[in-house]
Amino acid sequence: MPSSENDAGRRSATMRDVATMAGVGIATVSRVVNGKPGVAPDLAEKVTRAAELLGYRHDLTASSLRRADRRTRTLGLIIEDAANPFSAALHRAVEDTAAERGVLVLAGSTDEDPVRERGLVNTFTARRVDGLIVVPTGLTDTELDAARRGGTPVVCVDRPTTAQQVDTVTVDNRAGVRAAVRKLYAAGHRRIAFLGDLSAIWTAEERHAGFVEGLAEAGCVLHPALIRRGLHGAEAAQEATRELLALPQPPTALVSAQNLVTVGVRKTLQELRLQHHVALIGFDDLPFADLLEPGISVIAQDPASIGREAATLLFDRLDGEHGPARHRVLTTRYLARGSGELPGPEGM
Amino acid sequence: MPSSENDAGRRSATMRDVATMAGVGIATVSRVVNGKPGVAPDLAEKVTRAAELLGYRHDLTASSLRRADRRTRTLGLIIEDAANPFSAALHRAVEDTAAERGVLVLAGSTDEDPVRERGLVNTFTARRVDGLIVVPTGLTDTELDAARRGGTPVVCVDRPTTAQQVDTVTVDNRAGVRAAVRKLYAAGHRRIAFLGDLSAIWTAEERHAGFVEGLAEAGCVLHPALIRRGLHGAEAAQEATRELLALPQPPTALVSAQNLVTVGVRKTLQELRLQHHVALIGFDDLPFADLLEPGISVIAQDPASIGREAATLLFDRLDGEHGPARHRVLTTRYLARGSGELPGPEGM
DNA sequence: TTGAAAGCGTTACCAC
DNA sequence: GTGGTAACGCTTTCAA
């Protein structure tokens, strides 16, 4: 079979090829390709033409190997799950901020598995990413420490880490939940329940703490029977809600501390036709939550801002910022859609 | 200031460093690092120890530059928007399939802009990705053609392309809509409206065609006044639905051909309190569509299968498959949730 | 089984 | 301005 232009994997033209065709030195080709000044216009023209003719494509991998700064113009993003809305929005914001600087993003999902996180940190650093943005699966992370010591700046997102000298971007989970609880109290609720995710997750703990603080601030009694933690996924939340509402003295308002938990809670409320009578405030926004009746009121984070901020901190480091670790804490925003505004028995 | 281990950007150990420390040749280090057989156990041990001590990290960029197959173990994914649920699910499926083979994915969003698509194809090929999975913004794509001729296999997803020798994975849009229309007719609907996205988008056209075919098959009259195309986003759909329902002879059933269009339609239905009386079937699933009352019935695609299939086709090519372009067409699945099951006036 | 040396495509340096 | 040449960190002959 004769070799055709359709043959995959055939060697593409190099700078040397372009140089010989244009009748110039290879260094000149490099200068033209990189848009460096100080090349005679006619030579530049010849080089451009030859490159076009040969279908020359600049090889960034070889370039960054030789270049003094050794930048690959690539950064690694380690998230929980690329398919999850929070991660996806974060990803997009990081991508956009990186794109402004000609940087591409390599993404990987951990599914909250520390082993996968370690693996991703390793393959990313093996590819010499310029930096790492990570939603860490655990508080202690020796792999991240190693990466940073190896010269790769790291920014942690959504949760803190024990790794040293690592910038972080988190959200004021406590304040968000505190405010929600105060709101429910003011609307006349006295029996307020809390439904939270696995306590191994830092944000779950923070939100629980905010709940306790909020009750205390409002001077409201904390009923231990109304606290349900360790719920992972919608199913568990659905069941827990059924149990809560079957209590002799059921709650009149519910605070759910995570996305899928909110969905489960609402499902049960609808099963029992109580969605217009039992108040509900969820943490984290849900897509199309305003299509429901009543709409689900939420304490929303802004994943886009988080991603932008994280990328900005990272590029700062790449630009030479050498100061101590910085910890940005973003605020949440309460979105009133109806379910959080249902009045309680002590309403005025 | 003295140089400390905290100094970012300091040169990390190379194979040469490991070789001198272990007192062996650099080739031996390479063999050990790559797990190649035929190295004396004691030497291997010495090398491993030295690597550990020096904190050696294998450099995959240098490796693939020199390696015979020139693989970077990286592939490029070009989608509409990393934050959009369809793209995100696709991304995750591609990531998982790639991860099984030790391949990482570099992702970029086009926002349906052909200029951005071209830019992404270029930066990806400059980084020498092993292959490209693309949701093409237009039918004609010279850049993709160039990439493929340059030896980078390409798979197009969701839409076809004019680029030669490119495998594709699409969905049978027509059949999905046809079946939905037949279902509505069988439930007694005779005035069925269609709300579609911009006709520049291939899938929008296909879904419209399926609508027309479905009416014809059912022997149902096509009322031109009930066809609204060129709707981009929820707002436009909301307005169009208002107009349709204000007609002297309004539709009793609606088919919406896109995600956000479905949301807009439903919003108007709820505004007018018609969600229990006017039937609705949407194309593409919505998260939490089953929390609504009635639930929104949809013609669902499976982005995960699409992504897996695309990645599989791509790896096939990388494994040497040289045959003609393959075109996989996946089927859709109807999810009955209530809104599509509301009876029409001619119901039996 | 091991190591020296060539070279992957590029950039940086230094002479011209 | 321009071009030769060394080197980036690695893999791959090839000879010992």
Tab-separated table of N, CA, C and O in Angstrom, chain B residues 267-325:
chain	number	residue	atom	x	y	z
B	267	LYS	N	-42.423	26.809	32.425
B	267	LYS	CA	-42.650	28.007	33.236
B	267	LYS	C	-43.949	28.676	32.841
B	267	LYS	O	-44.764	29.054	33.697
B	268	THR	N	-44.158	28.841	31.545
B	268	THR	CA	-45.394	29.474	31.080
B	268	THR	C	-46.612	28.635	31.458
B	268	THR	O	-47.634	29.168	31.907
B	269	LEU	N	-46.482	27.321	31.288
B	269	LEU	CA	-47.612	26.453	31.651
B	269	LEU	C	-47.989	26.663	33.113
B	269	LEU	O	-49.174	26.734	33.461
B	270	GLN	N	-46.971	26.788	33.965
B	270	GLN	CA	-47.263	26.966	35.389
B	270	GLN	C	-47.841	28.351	35.680
B	270	GLN	O	-48.745	28.473	36.515
B	271	GLU	N	-47.340	29.340	34.980
B	271	GLU	CA	-47.897	30.690	35.106
B	271	GLU	C	-49.397	30.680	34.855
B	271	GLU	O	-50.179	31.321	35.561
B	272	LEU	N	-49.761	29.941	33.810
B	272	LEU	CA	-51.170	29.899	33.398
B	272	LEU	C	-51.927	28.767	34.082
B	272	LEU	O	-53.090	28.514	33.769
B	273	ARG	N	-51.252	28.080	34.998
B	273	ARG	CA	-51.843	26.936	35.699
B	273	ARG	C	-52.382	25.893	34.736
B	273	ARG	O	-53.454	25.320	34.932
B	274	LEU	N	-51.650	25.638	33.689
B	274	LEU	CA	-52.093	24.675	32.675
B	274	LEU	C	-51.254	23.399	32.675
B	274	LEU	O	-51.435	22.539	31.824
B	275	GLN	N	-50.325	23.280	33.629
B	275	GLN	CA	-49.405	22.143	33.563
B	275	GLN	C	-50.100	20.792	33.711
B	275	GLN	O	-49.547	19.772	33.310
B	276	HIS	N	-51.314	20.802	34.261
B	276	HIS	CA	-52.035	19.534	34.385
B	276	HIS	C	-52.992	19.316	33.219
B	276	HIS	O	-53.684	18.307	33.168
B	277	HIS	N	-53.060	20.289	32.319
B	277	HIS	CA	-54.054	20.177	31.246
B	277	HIS	C	-53.457	20.159	29.856
B	277	HIS	O	-54.037	19.570	28.951
B	278	VAL	N	-52.327	20.790	29.671
B	278	VAL	CA	-51.670	20.761	28.362
B	278	VAL	C	-50.484	19.796	28.456
B	278	VAL	O	-49.636	19.942	29.338
B	279	ALA	N	-50.473	18.819	27.561
B	279	ALA	CA	-49.407	17.810	27.605
B	279	ALA	C	-48.074	18.404	27.145
B	279	ALA	O	-48.047	19.342	26.345
B	280	LEU	N	-46.982	17.860	27.668
B	280	LEU	CA	-45.644	18.350	27.306
B	280	LEU	C	-44.651	17.194	27.273
B	280	LEU	O	-44.566	16.404	28.228
B	281	ILE	N	-43.918	17.110	26.161
B	281	ILE	CA	-42.805	16.167	26.087
B	281	ILE	C	-41.574	16.946	25.646
B	281	ILE	O	-41.621	17.690	24.667
B	282	GLY	N	-40.492	16.804	26.390
B	282	GLY	CA	-39.264	17.530	26.061
B	282	GLY	C	-38.196	16.605	25.507
B	282	GLY	O	-38.209	15.404	25.783
B	283	PHE	N	-37.277	17.166	24.740
B	283	PHE	CA	-36.126	16.374	24.294
B	283	PHE	C	-34.970	16.680	25.242
B	283	PHE	O	-34.682	17.851	25.499
B	284	ASP	N	-34.324	15.640	25.736
B	284	ASP	CA	-33.209	15.761	26.683
B	284	ASP	C	-33.757	15.773	28.096
B	284	ASP	O	-34.697	16.505	28.385
B	285	ASP	N	-33.120	15.032	28.936
B	285	ASP	CA	-33.595	14.959	30.315
B	285	ASP	C	-33.188	16.212	31.083
B	285	ASP	O	-32.231	16.897	30.730
B	286	LEU	N	-33.939	16.506	32.137
B	286	LEU	CA	-33.610	17.612	33.037
B	286	LEU	C	-33.352	17.035	34.415
B	286	LEU	O	-34.039	16.116	34.840
B	287	PRO	N	-32.384	17.562	35.124
B	287	PRO	CA	-32.175	17.060	36.483
B	287	PRO	C	-33.404	17.343	37.336
B	287	PRO	O	-33.990	18.417	37.242
B	288	PHE	N	-33.773	16.393	38.130
B	288	PHE	CA	-34.868	16.541	39.092
B	288	PHE	C	-36.214	16.800	38.423
B	288	PHE	O	-37.114	17.340	39.040
B	289	ALA	N	-36.355	16.391	37.143
B	289	ALA	CA	-37.632	16.594	36.447
B	289	ALA	C	-38.741	15.794	37.120
B	289	ALA	O	-39.921	16.073	36.931
B	290	ASP	N	-38.361	14.808	37.929
B	290	ASP	CA	-39.384	13.992	38.583
B	290	ASP	C	-39.869	14.594	39.892
B	290	ASP	O	-40.783	14.083	40.514
B	291	LEU	N	-39.255	15.705	40.297
B	291	LEU	CA	-39.746	16.383	41.506
B	291	LEU	C	-40.957	17.255	41.178
B	291	LEU	O	-41.718	17.633	42.062
B	292	LEU	N	-41.105	17.586	39.917
B	292	LEU	CA	-42.225	18.447	39.513
B	292	LEU	C	-43.524	17.653	39.523
B	292	LEU	O	-43.526	16.435	39.451
B	293	GLU	N	-44.638	18.392	39.591
B	293	GLU	CA	-45.944	17.742	39.510
B	293	GLU	C	-46.786	18.430	38.461
B	293	GLU	O	-47.126	19.607	38.628
B	294	PRO	N	-47.133	17.806	37.360
B	294	PRO	CA	-46.674	16.454	37.015
B	294	PRO	C	-45.210	16.465	36.600
B	294	PRO	O	-44.691	17.498	36.209
B	295	GLY	N	-44.548	15.304	36.693
B	295	GLY	CA	-43.176	15.192	36.219
B	295	GLY	C	-43.112	15.470	34.732
B	295	GLY	O	-44.104	15.284	34.025
B	296	ILE	N	-41.985	15.955	34.254
B	296	ILE	CA	-41.860	16.232	32.832
B	296	ILE	C	-41.397	14.981	32.093
B	296	ILE	O	-40.330	14.440	32.378
B	297	SER	N	-42.236	14.512	31.179
B	297	SER	CA	-41.851	13.367	30.354
B	297	SER	C	-40.841	13.823	29.315
B	297	SER	O	-40.998	14.895	28.723
B	298	VAL	N	-39.815	13.028	29.099
B	298	VAL	CA	-38.783	13.445	28.148
B	298	VAL	C	-38.328	12.310	27.244
B	298	VAL	O	-38.488	11.128	27.563
B	299	ILE	N	-37.788	12.724	26.117
B	299	ILE	CA	-37.057	11.829	25.232
B	299	ILE	C	-35.605	11.988	25.652
B	299	ILE	O	-34.985	13.018	25.386
B	300	ALA	N	-35.077	10.978	26.358
B	300	ALA	CA	-33.754	11.145	26.956
B	300	ALA	C	-32.653	10.560	26.097
B	300	ALA	O	-32.818	9.502	25.488
B	301	GLN	N	-31.529	11.265	26.042
B	301	GLN	CA	-30.327	10.707	25.469
B	301	GLN	C	-29.502	10.221	26.651
B	301	GLN	O	-29.704	10.645	27.768
B	302	ASP	N	-28.509	9.397	26.360
B	302	ASP	CA	-27.631	8.959	27.437
B	302	ASP	C	-26.218	9.467	27.172
B	302	ASP	O	-25.438	8.814	26.489
B	303	PRO	N	-25.915	10.639	27.716
B	303	PRO	CA	-24.604	11.245	27.425
B	303	PRO	C	-23.443	10.350	27.834
B	303	PRO	O	-22.386	10.370	27.191
B	304	ALA	N	-23.654	9.544	28.879
B	304	ALA	CA	-22.577	8.662	29.322
B	304	ALA	C	-22.257	7.628	28.244
B	304	ALA	O	-21.088	7.377	27.930
B	305	SER	N	-23.288	7.040	27.656
B	305	SER	CA	-23.046	6.054	26.585
B	305	SER	C	-22.386	6.713	25.395
B	305	SER	O	-21.489	6.142	24.770
B	306	ILE	N	-22.827	7.915	25.085
B	306	ILE	CA	-22.255	8.632	23.951
B	306	ILE	C	-20.760	8.849	24.174
B	306	ILE	O	-19.938	8.586	23.300
B	307	GLY	N	-20.427	9.296	25.360
B	307	GLY	CA	-19.024	9.555	25.672
B	307	GLY	C	-18.187	8.288	25.646
B	307	GLY	O	-17.080	8.278	25.108
B	308	ARG	N	-18.725	7.242	26.241
B	308	ARG	CA	-17.995	5.975	26.256
B	308	ARG	C	-17.750	5.483	24.840
B	308	ARG	O	-16.646	5.072	24.491
B	309	GLU	N	-18.800	5.538	24.024
B	309	GLU	CA	-18.684	5.061	22.652
B	309	GLU	C	-17.646	5.878	21.878
B	309	GLU	O	-16.821	5.323	21.150
B	310	ALA	N	-17.703	7.191	22.049
B	310	ALA	CA	-16.757	8.064	21.340
B	310	ALA	C	-15.325	7.722	21.738
B	310	ALA	O	-14.442	7.574	20.877
B	311	ALA	N	-15.099	7.573	23.032
B	311	ALA	CA	-13.750	7.264	23.503
B	311	ALA	C	-13.304	5.903	22.974
B	311	ALA	O	-12.147	5.723	22.576
B	312	THR	N	-14.225	4.963	22.942
B	312	THR	CA	-13.888	3.626	22.447
B	312	THR	C	-13.477	3.677	20.982
B	312	THR	O	-12.476	3.070	20.572
B	313	LEU	N	-14.245	4.408	20.182
B	313	LEU	CA	-13.896	4.549	18.766
B	313	LEU	C	-12.507	5.168	18.619
B	313	LEU	O	-11.691	4.737	17.796
B	314	LEU	N	-12.243	6.173	19.437
B	314	LEU	CA	-10.955	6.863	19.353
B	314	LEU	C	-9.799	5.927	19.690
B	314	LEU	O	-8.799	5.856	18.964
B	315	PHE	N	-9.939	5.192	20.778
B	315	PHE	CA	-8.854	4.294	21.186
B	315	PHE	C	-8.648	3.184	20.169
B	315	PHE	O	-7.530	2.723	19.955
B	316	ASP	N	-9.735	2.776	19.541
B	316	ASP	CA	-9.656	1.838	18.435
B	316	ASP	C	-8.689	2.336	17.375
B	316	ASP	O	-7.820	1.612	16.902
B	317	ARG	N	-8.854	3.582	17.005
B	317	ARG	CA	-7.988	4.177	15.983
B	317	ARG	C	-6.550	4.205	16.469
B	317	ARG	O	-5.620	3.923	15.715
B	318	LEU	N	-6.393	4.545	17.733
B	318	LEU	CA	-5.043	4.603	18.285
B	318	LEU	C	-4.421	3.213	18.338
B	318	LEU	O	-3.206	3.066	18.315
B	319	ASP	N	-5.293	2.198	18.379
B	319	ASP	CA	-4.773	0.834	18.397
B	319	ASP	C	-4.478	0.337	16.994
B	319	ASP	O	-4.132	-0.823	16.801
B	320	GLY	N	-4.690	1.214	16.002
B	320	GLY	CA	-4.283	0.840	14.652
B	320	GLY	C	-5.420	0.582	13.682
B	320	GLY	O	-5.180	0.253	12.527
B	321	GLU	N	-6.654	0.680	14.130
B	321	GLU	CA	-7.797	0.477	13.235
B	321	GLU	C	-7.708	1.468	12.070
B	321	GLU	O	-7.660	2.678	12.268
B	322	HIS	N	-7.716	0.932	10.837
B	322	HIS	CA	-7.470	1.786	9.676
B	322	HIS	C	-8.653	1.851	8.717
B	322	HIS	O	-8.545	2.436	7.646
B	323	GLY	N	-9.767	1.220	9.092
B	323	GLY	CA	-10.920	1.147	8.190
B	323	GLY	C	-11.557	2.502	7.927
B	323	GLY	O	-11.110	3.521	8.432
B	324	PRO	N	-12.618	2.501	7.134
B	324	PRO	CA	-13.332	3.747	6.811
B	324	PRO	C	-14.046	4.301	8.036
B	324	PRO	O	-14.190	3.606	9.046
B	325	ALA	N	-14.497	5.538	7.926
B	325	ALA	CA	-15.159	6.199	9.052
B	325	ALA	C	-16.370	5.393	9.514
B	325	ALA	O	-17.131	4.872	8.702
